[in-house]
mmCIF file of C-alpha atoms in Angstrom:
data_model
loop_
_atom_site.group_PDB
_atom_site.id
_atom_site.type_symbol
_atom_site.label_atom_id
_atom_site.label_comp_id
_atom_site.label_asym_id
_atom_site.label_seq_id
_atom_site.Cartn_x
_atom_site.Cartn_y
_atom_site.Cartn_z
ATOM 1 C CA UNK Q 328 -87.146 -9.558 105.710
ATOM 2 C CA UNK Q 329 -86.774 -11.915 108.644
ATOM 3 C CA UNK Q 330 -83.378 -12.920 110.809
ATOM 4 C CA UNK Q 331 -83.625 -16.614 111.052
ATOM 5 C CA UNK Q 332 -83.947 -18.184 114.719
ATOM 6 C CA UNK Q 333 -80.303 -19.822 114.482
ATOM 7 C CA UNK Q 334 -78.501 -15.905 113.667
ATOM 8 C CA UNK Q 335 -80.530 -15.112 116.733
ATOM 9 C CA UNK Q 336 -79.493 -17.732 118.683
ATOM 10 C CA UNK Q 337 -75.630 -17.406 117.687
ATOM 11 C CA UNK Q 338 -76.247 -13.780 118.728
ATOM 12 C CA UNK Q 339 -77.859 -13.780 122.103
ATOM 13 C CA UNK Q 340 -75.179 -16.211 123.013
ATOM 14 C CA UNK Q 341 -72.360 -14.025 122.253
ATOM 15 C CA UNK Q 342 -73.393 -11.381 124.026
ATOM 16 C CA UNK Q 343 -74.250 -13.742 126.804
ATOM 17 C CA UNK Q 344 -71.022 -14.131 126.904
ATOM 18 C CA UNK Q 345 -69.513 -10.933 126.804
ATOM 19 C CA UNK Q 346 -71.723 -9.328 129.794
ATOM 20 C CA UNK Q 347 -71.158 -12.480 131.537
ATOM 21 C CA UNK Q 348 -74.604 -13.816 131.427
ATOM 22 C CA UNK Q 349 -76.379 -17.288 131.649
ATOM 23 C CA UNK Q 350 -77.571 -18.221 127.926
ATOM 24 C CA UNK Q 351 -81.249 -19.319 128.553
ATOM 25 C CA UNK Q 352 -83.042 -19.534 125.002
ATOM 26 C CA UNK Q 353 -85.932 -21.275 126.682
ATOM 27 C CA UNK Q 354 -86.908 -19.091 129.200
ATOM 28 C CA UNK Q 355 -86.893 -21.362 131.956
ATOM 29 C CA UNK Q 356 -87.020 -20.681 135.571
ATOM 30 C CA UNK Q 357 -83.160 -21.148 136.391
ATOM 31 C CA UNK Q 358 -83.107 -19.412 139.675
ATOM 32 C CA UNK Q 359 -80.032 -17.115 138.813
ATOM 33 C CA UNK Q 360 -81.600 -13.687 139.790
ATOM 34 C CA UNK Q 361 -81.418 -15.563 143.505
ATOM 35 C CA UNK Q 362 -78.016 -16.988 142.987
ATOM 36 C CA UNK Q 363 -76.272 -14.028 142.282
ATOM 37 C CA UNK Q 364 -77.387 -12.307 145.291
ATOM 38 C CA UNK Q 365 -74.918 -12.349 147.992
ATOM 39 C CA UNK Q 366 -75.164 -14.518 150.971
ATOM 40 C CA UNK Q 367 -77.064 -13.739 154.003
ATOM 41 C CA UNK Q 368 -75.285 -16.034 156.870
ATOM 42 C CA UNK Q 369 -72.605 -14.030 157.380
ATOM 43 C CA UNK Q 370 -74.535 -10.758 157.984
ATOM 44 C CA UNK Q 371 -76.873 -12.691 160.465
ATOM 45 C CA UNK Q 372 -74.231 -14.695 162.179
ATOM 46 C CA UNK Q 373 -72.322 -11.035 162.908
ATOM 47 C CA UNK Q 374 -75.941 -9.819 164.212
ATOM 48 C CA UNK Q 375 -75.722 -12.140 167.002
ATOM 49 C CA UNK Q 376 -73.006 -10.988 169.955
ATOM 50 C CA UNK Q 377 -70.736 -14.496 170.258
ATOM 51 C CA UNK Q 378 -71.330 -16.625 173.617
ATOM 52 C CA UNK Q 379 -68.302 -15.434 175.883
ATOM 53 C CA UNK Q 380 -68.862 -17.474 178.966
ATOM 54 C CA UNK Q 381 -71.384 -19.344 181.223
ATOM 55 C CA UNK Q 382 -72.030 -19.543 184.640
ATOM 56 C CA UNK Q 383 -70.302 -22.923 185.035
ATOM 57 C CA UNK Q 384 -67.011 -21.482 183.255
ATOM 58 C CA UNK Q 385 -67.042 -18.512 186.145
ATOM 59 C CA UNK Q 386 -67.651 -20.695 189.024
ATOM 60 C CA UNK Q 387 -64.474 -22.694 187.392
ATOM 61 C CA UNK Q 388 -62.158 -19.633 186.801
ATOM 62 C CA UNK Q 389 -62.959 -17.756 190.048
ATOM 63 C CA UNK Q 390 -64.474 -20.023 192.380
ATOM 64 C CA UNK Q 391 -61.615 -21.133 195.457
ATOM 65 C CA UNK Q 392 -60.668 -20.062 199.178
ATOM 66 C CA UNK Q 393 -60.408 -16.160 198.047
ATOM 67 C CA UNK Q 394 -62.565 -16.081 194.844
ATOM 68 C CA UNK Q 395 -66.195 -14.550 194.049
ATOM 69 C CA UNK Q 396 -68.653 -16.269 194.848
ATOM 70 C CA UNK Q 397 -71.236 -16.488 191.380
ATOM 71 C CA UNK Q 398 -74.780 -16.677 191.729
ATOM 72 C CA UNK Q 399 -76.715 -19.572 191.106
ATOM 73 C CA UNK Q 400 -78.328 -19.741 187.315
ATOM 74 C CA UNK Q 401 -82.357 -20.784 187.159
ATOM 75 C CA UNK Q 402 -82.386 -24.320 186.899
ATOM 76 C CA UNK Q 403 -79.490 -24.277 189.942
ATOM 77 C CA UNK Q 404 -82.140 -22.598 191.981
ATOM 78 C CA UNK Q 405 -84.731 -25.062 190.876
ATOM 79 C CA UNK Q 406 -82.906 -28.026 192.035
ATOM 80 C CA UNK Q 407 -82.066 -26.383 195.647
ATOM 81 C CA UNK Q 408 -85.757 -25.818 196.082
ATOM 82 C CA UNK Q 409 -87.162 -29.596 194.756
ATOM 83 C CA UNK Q 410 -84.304 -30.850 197.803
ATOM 84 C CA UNK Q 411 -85.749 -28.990 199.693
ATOM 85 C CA UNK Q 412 -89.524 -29.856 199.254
ATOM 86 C CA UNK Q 413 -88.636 -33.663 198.374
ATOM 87 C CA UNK Q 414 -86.904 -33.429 202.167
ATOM 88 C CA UNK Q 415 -89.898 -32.551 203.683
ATOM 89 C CA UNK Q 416 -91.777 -34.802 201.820
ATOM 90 C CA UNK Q 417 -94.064 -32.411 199.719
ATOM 91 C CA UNK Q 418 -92.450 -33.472 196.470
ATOM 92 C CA UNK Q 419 -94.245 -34.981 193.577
ATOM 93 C CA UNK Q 420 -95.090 -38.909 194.197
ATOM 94 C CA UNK Q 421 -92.904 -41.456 192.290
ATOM 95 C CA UNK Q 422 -93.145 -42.513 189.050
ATOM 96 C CA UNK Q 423 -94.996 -46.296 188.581
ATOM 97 C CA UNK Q 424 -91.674 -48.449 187.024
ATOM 98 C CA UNK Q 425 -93.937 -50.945 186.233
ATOM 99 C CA UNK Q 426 -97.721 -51.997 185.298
ATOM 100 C CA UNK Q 427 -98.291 -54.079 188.437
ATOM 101 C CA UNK Q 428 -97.136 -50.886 190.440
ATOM 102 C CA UNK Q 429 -99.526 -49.029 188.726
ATOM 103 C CA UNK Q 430 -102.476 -51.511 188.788
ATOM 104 C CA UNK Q 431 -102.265 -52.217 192.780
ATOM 105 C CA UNK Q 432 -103.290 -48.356 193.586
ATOM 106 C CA UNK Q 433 -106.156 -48.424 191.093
ATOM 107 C CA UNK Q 434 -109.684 -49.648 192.000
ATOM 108 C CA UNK Q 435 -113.035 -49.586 192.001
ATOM 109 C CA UNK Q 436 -114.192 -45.795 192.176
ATOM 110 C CA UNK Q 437 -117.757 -45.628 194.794
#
């Protein structure tokens, strides 16, 4: 003796219902195993200690006629030493603006 598909039906979807459940007769690939799951950005985001204060915002704070003096960050240091190369005039040539510029260096290679 057989339960017809319909009584089958009716029943899966009542106790879909009562355990709080997704009715999916079909079978199809809903995703809900994944949606359930809890979320994962705010673990990560408390992994990561929060950015406090740069460089820049020191020199502001404490920087004045009695203050510390901060040190200089990479690309500060970088800087001071291209001034310093580009004053004695070891520097890296200028960039060519323009195609003429560029053409009137180039010639015939012997």
């Amino acid at each position: 003796m057989a339960v017809p598909r319909a009584r089958v039906l009716d029943l899966i979807k009542v106790q879909c219902k009562v355990f709080n459940h997704t009715f999916n007769p079909e079978g199809l690939r809903l995703g809900n195993k994944i949606l359930r799951q809890r979320l994962k950005g705010p673990v990560i985001a408390e992994y990561y200690p929060r950015k406090m204060s740069t460089l820049k915002d020191l020199r502001k704070a404490f920087s004045g006629p009695d203050g510390f003096e901060v040190p200089m960050d990479d690309h500060e240091e970088w800087e001071e030493k291209h001034k310093i190369i580009k004053a004695r005039g070891k520097g890296a040539p200028k960039k060519k603006r323009t195609a003429e510029e560029s053409k009137k260096f180039k010639g015939k290679k012997k």
